[in-house]
């Protein structure tokens, strides 16, 4: 049930901005948002593939090994998403034109950049979220996801007059919040596990 909850929470958080766009924004502007959103989501597939393989490696592992796994993968995924952001910064308009075949879609350039920037934050949250799953604390992640959804809704309410840019910025703000909360909670779990390991080691020595 915990995994079902986190799946629903993740889906809810990620679909709030697209739902706003599909219902509250003119179709021409919505097309710009979804063209950029689709390209950014391809990057998220790469992030998911990287983080999924981490979970088995961290289950019942030592704190020192888990930290090595976390920060090795974090450095890699942050590097990849940062390079892709810089690539889109330089060639984003060209990519939009080539993929969708019309000059009009080049107007989604700034939305694409905001979403690509969001991917950097989401990369961090995915890494530490994988540790939360591996440590069997999925039930603790669900409230964080619900909070993130609330922040997305609040941001959209404040920025709704900005249309597709408001939606992209709301997604970015929520992504930063999720990365922060997952990172803090993951490190808290590591400290708790480290204390338990120290107690066990002391007990064994005695």
CSV table of C-alpha atoms in Angstrom, one decimal:
chain,number,residue,atom,x,y,z
A,1,UNK,CA,0.0,0.0,0.0
A,2,UNK,CA,2.9,2.4,0.7
A,3,UNK,CA,4.2,2.0,-2.8
A,4,UNK,CA,0.8,2.6,-4.3
A,5,UNK,CA,0.6,5.7,-2.2
A,6,UNK,CA,3.9,7.1,-3.3
A,7,UNK,CA,3.1,6.3,-6.9
A,8,UNK,CA,-0.2,8.2,-6.7
A,9,UNK,CA,1.6,11.1,-4.8
A,10,UNK,CA,4.3,11.3,-7.5
A,11,UNK,CA,1.8,11.2,-10.3
A,12,UNK,CA,-0.4,13.9,-8.6
A,13,UNK,CA,2.6,16.2,-8.1
A,14,UNK,CA,3.8,15.8,-11.7
A,15,UNK,CA,0.4,16.2,-13.3
A,16,UNK,CA,-0.9,19.4,-11.6
A,17,UNK,CA,0.9,21.8,-13.9
A,18,UNK,CA,-0.2,19.9,-17.1
A,19,UNK,CA,-3.7,19.8,-15.8
A,20,UNK,CA,-3.7,23.5,-15.3
A,21,UNK,CA,-2.3,24.1,-18.8
A,22,UNK,CA,-4.9,21.8,-20.4
A,23,UNK,CA,-7.9,23.5,-18.8
A,24,UNK,CA,-6.9,27.1,-18.2
A,25,UNK,CA,-4.6,28.1,-21.1
A,26,UNK,CA,-5.4,28.7,-24.8
A,27,UNK,CA,-4.7,25.7,-27.0
A,28,UNK,CA,-1.9,27.5,-28.9
A,29,UNK,CA,-0.1,28.3,-25.7
A,30,UNK,CA,-0.8,24.8,-24.3
A,31,UNK,CA,0.9,23.3,-27.4
A,32,UNK,CA,4.0,25.2,-26.6
A,33,UNK,CA,4.1,23.9,-23.0
A,34,UNK,CA,3.4,20.3,-23.9
A,35,UNK,CA,6.0,20.3,-26.6
A,36,UNK,CA,8.7,21.4,-24.1
A,37,UNK,CA,7.2,19.1,-21.4
A,38,UNK,CA,7.6,16.1,-23.6
A,39,UNK,CA,11.3,16.8,-24.3
A,40,UNK,CA,12.0,17.4,-20.6
A,41,UNK,CA,10.2,14.1,-19.7
A,42,UNK,CA,12.6,12.2,-21.9
A,43,UNK,CA,15.4,13.3,-19.6
A,44,UNK,CA,13.4,12.1,-16.6
A,45,UNK,CA,13.3,8.6,-18.1
A,46,UNK,CA,17.1,8.6,-18.0
A,47,UNK,CA,17.0,9.8,-14.4
A,48,UNK,CA,14.5,7.1,-13.4
A,49,UNK,CA,16.7,4.4,-15.0
A,50,UNK,CA,19.7,5.5,-13.1
A,51,UNK,CA,17.9,5.7,-9.7
A,52,UNK,CA,16.1,2.4,-10.0
A,53,UNK,CA,19.3,0.4,-10.2
A,54,UNK,CA,20.5,2.0,-7.0
A,55,UNK,CA,17.7,0.6,-4.7
A,56,UNK,CA,18.9,-3.0,-4.6
A,57,UNK,CA,22.5,-1.8,-4.0
A,58,UNK,CA,21.5,0.1,-0.9
A,59,UNK,CA,19.2,-2.4,0.8
A,60,UNK,CA,20.8,-3.7,4.0
A,61,UNK,CA,24.1,-2.0,3.2
A,62,UNK,CA,26.3,-0.1,5.6
A,63,UNK,CA,26.1,3.7,5.9
A,64,UNK,CA,29.6,4.2,4.4
A,65,UNK,CA,28.7,2.2,1.4
A,66,UNK,CA,25.3,3.8,1.0
A,67,UNK,CA,26.9,7.3,1.1
A,68,UNK,CA,29.4,6.2,-1.6
A,69,UNK,CA,26.5,4.9,-3.8
A,70,UNK,CA,24.4,8.1,-3.2
A,71,UNK,CA,27.1,10.6,-4.0
A,72,UNK,CA,28.6,8.7,-6.9
A,73,UNK,CA,25.2,8.6,-8.6
A,74,UNK,CA,24.4,12.1,-7.6
A,75,UNK,CA,27.5,13.5,-9.2
A,76,UNK,CA,26.8,11.6,-12.3
A,77,UNK,CA,23.2,12.5,-12.7
A,78,UNK,CA,23.7,16.1,-11.8
A,79,UNK,CA,26.5,16.3,-14.4
A,80,UNK,CA,24.2,14.7,-17.1
A,81,UNK,CA,21.2,17.0,-16.4
A,82,UNK,CA,23.5,20.1,-16.2
A,83,UNK,CA,25.1,19.2,-19.5
A,84,UNK,CA,21.7,18.6,-21.1
A,85,UNK,CA,20.5,22.0,-19.7
A,86,UNK,CA,23.4,23.7,-21.3
A,87,UNK,CA,22.8,21.9,-24.5
A,88,UNK,CA,19.2,23.1,-24.6
A,89,UNK,CA,20.3,26.6,-23.6
A,90,UNK,CA,22.4,26.7,-26.8
A,91,UNK,CA,20.3,24.5,-29.1
A,92,UNK,CA,16.9,24.4,-27.5
A,93,UNK,CA,15.1,26.5,-30.2
A,94,UNK,CA,16.7,24.4,-32.9
A,95,UNK,CA,15.6,21.2,-31.2
A,96,UNK,CA,12.0,22.4,-30.9
A,97,UNK,CA,11.9,23.3,-34.5
A,98,UNK,CA,13.4,20.0,-35.7
A,99,UNK,CA,11.2,17.9,-33.5
A,100,UNK,CA,7.9,19.6,-34.2
A,101,UNK,CA,8.7,20.9,-37.7
A,102,UNK,CA,7.3,24.5,-37.2
A,103,UNK,CA,8.9,27.8,-36.2
A,104,UNK,CA,6.1,28.4,-33.9
A,105,UNK,CA,7.3,25.8,-31.4
A,106,UNK,CA,10.5,27.8,-30.9
A,107,UNK,CA,8.4,30.1,-28.7
A,108,UNK,CA,8.4,27.3,-26.1
A,109,UNK,CA,12.2,27.8,-25.6
A,110,UNK,CA,12.0,29.5,-22.2
A,111,UNK,CA,9.5,27.0,-20.9
A,112,UNK,CA,11.9,24.2,-22.0
A,113,UNK,CA,14.7,25.8,-20.1
A,114,UNK,CA,12.7,26.2,-16.9
A,115,UNK,CA,11.7,22.5,-17.1
A,116,UNK,CA,15.2,21.4,-17.9
A,117,UNK,CA,16.4,23.3,-14.9
A,118,UNK,CA,13.7,21.6,-12.8
A,119,UNK,CA,15.2,18.3,-14.0
A,120,UNK,CA,18.4,19.1,-12.1
A,121,UNK,CA,16.5,19.4,-8.9
A,122,UNK,CA,14.4,16.3,-9.6
A,123,UNK,CA,17.7,14.4,-10.3
A,124,UNK,CA,18.7,15.1,-6.7
A,125,UNK,CA,15.3,14.2,-5.3
A,126,UNK,CA,15.3,11.0,-7.3
A,127,UNK,CA,18.7,10.0,-5.9
A,128,UNK,CA,17.8,10.6,-2.2
A,129,UNK,CA,14.2,9.3,-2.8
A,130,UNK,CA,15.8,6.0,-3.9
A,131,UNK,CA,17.5,5.8,-0.5
A,132,UNK,CA,14.3,6.5,1.3
A,133,UNK,CA,12.7,3.6,-0.6
A,134,UNK,CA,15.7,1.3,0.0
A,135,UNK,CA,15.5,2.0,3.7
A,136,UNK,CA,11.9,0.9,3.8
A,137,UNK,CA,10.6,4.4,4.7
A,138,UNK,CA,8.2,4.9,1.8
A,139,UNK,CA,5.4,5.9,4.2
A,140,UNK,CA,7.5,8.9,5.2
A,141,UNK,CA,7.9,10.1,1.5
A,142,UNK,CA,4.2,10.3,0.9
A,143,UNK,CA,3.6,13.4,3.2
A,144,UNK,CA,6.5,15.1,1.5
A,145,UNK,CA,4.9,14.4,-2.0
A,146,UNK,CA,1.6,15.8,-0.7
A,147,UNK,CA,3.3,18.9,0.6
A,148,UNK,CA,5.0,19.3,-2.8
A,149,UNK,CA,1.7,19.0,-4.6
A,150,UNK,CA,0.3,21.7,-2.3
A,151,UNK,CA,3.2,24.0,-3.1
A,152,UNK,CA,2.6,23.4,-6.8
A,153,UNK,CA,-1.1,24.4,-6.4
A,154,UNK,CA,-0.3,27.4,-4.3
A,155,UNK,CA,2.4,28.6,-6.8
A,156,UNK,CA,0.0,28.1,-9.7
A,157,UNK,CA,-2.6,30.2,-7.9
A,158,UNK,CA,-0.1,33.0,-7.4
A,159,UNK,CA,1.4,32.8,-10.8
A,160,UNK,CA,-1.6,31.8,-12.9
A,161,UNK,CA,-1.6,35.1,-14.8
A,162,UNK,CA,1.8,34.1,-16.3
A,163,UNK,CA,0.2,31.3,-18.1
A,164,UNK,CA,2.6,28.6,-19.4
A,165,UNK,CA,5.5,30.4,-17.7
A,166,UNK,CA,3.7,30.4,-14.4
A,167,UNK,CA,3.1,26.6,-14.7
A,168,UNK,CA,6.7,26.0,-15.5
A,169,UNK,CA,8.0,28.2,-12.6
A,170,UNK,CA,5.5,26.4,-10.2
A,171,UNK,CA,6.9,23.1,-11.3
A,172,UNK,CA,10.4,24.4,-10.7
A,173,UNK,CA,9.7,25.7,-7.2
A,174,UNK,CA,8.0,22.4,-6.3
A,175,UNK,CA,11.0,20.5,-7.7
A,176,UNK,CA,13.4,22.4,-5.5
A,177,UNK,CA,11.2,21.8,-2.4
A,178,UNK,CA,11.1,18.1,-3.1
A,179,UNK,CA,14.8,17.9,-3.6
A,180,UNK,CA,15.4,19.7,-0.3
A,181,UNK,CA,13.0,17.6,1.7
A,182,UNK,CA,14.2,14.3,0.3
A,183,UNK,CA,17.9,15.3,0.9
A,184,UNK,CA,17.3,16.3,4.5
A,185,UNK,CA,15.2,13.2,5.3
A,186,UNK,CA,17.7,10.9,3.6
A,187,UNK,CA,20.6,12.3,5.6
A,188,UNK,CA,18.5,12.0,8.8
A,189,UNK,CA,18.0,8.3,8.1
A,190,UNK,CA,21.7,7.9,7.4
A,191,UNK,CA,22.6,9.4,10.8
A,192,UNK,CA,20.1,7.2,12.5
A,193,UNK,CA,21.5,4.1,10.8
A,194,UNK,CA,25.1,5.2,11.6
A,195,UNK,CA,24.2,5.5,15.3
A,196,UNK,CA,22.7,2.0,15.3
A,197,UNK,CA,25.8,0.6,13.6
A,198,UNK,CA,28.0,2.3,16.3
A,199,UNK,CA,25.9,0.8,19.1
A,200,UNK,CA,26.1,-2.7,17.5
A,201,UNK,CA,29.8,-2.3,17.1
A,202,UNK,CA,30.3,-1.2,20.7
A,203,UNK,CA,28.1,-4.1,21.9
A,204,UNK,CA,30.1,-6.6,19.9
A,205,UNK,CA,33.4,-5.3,21.2
A,206,UNK,CA,32.2,-5.5,24.8
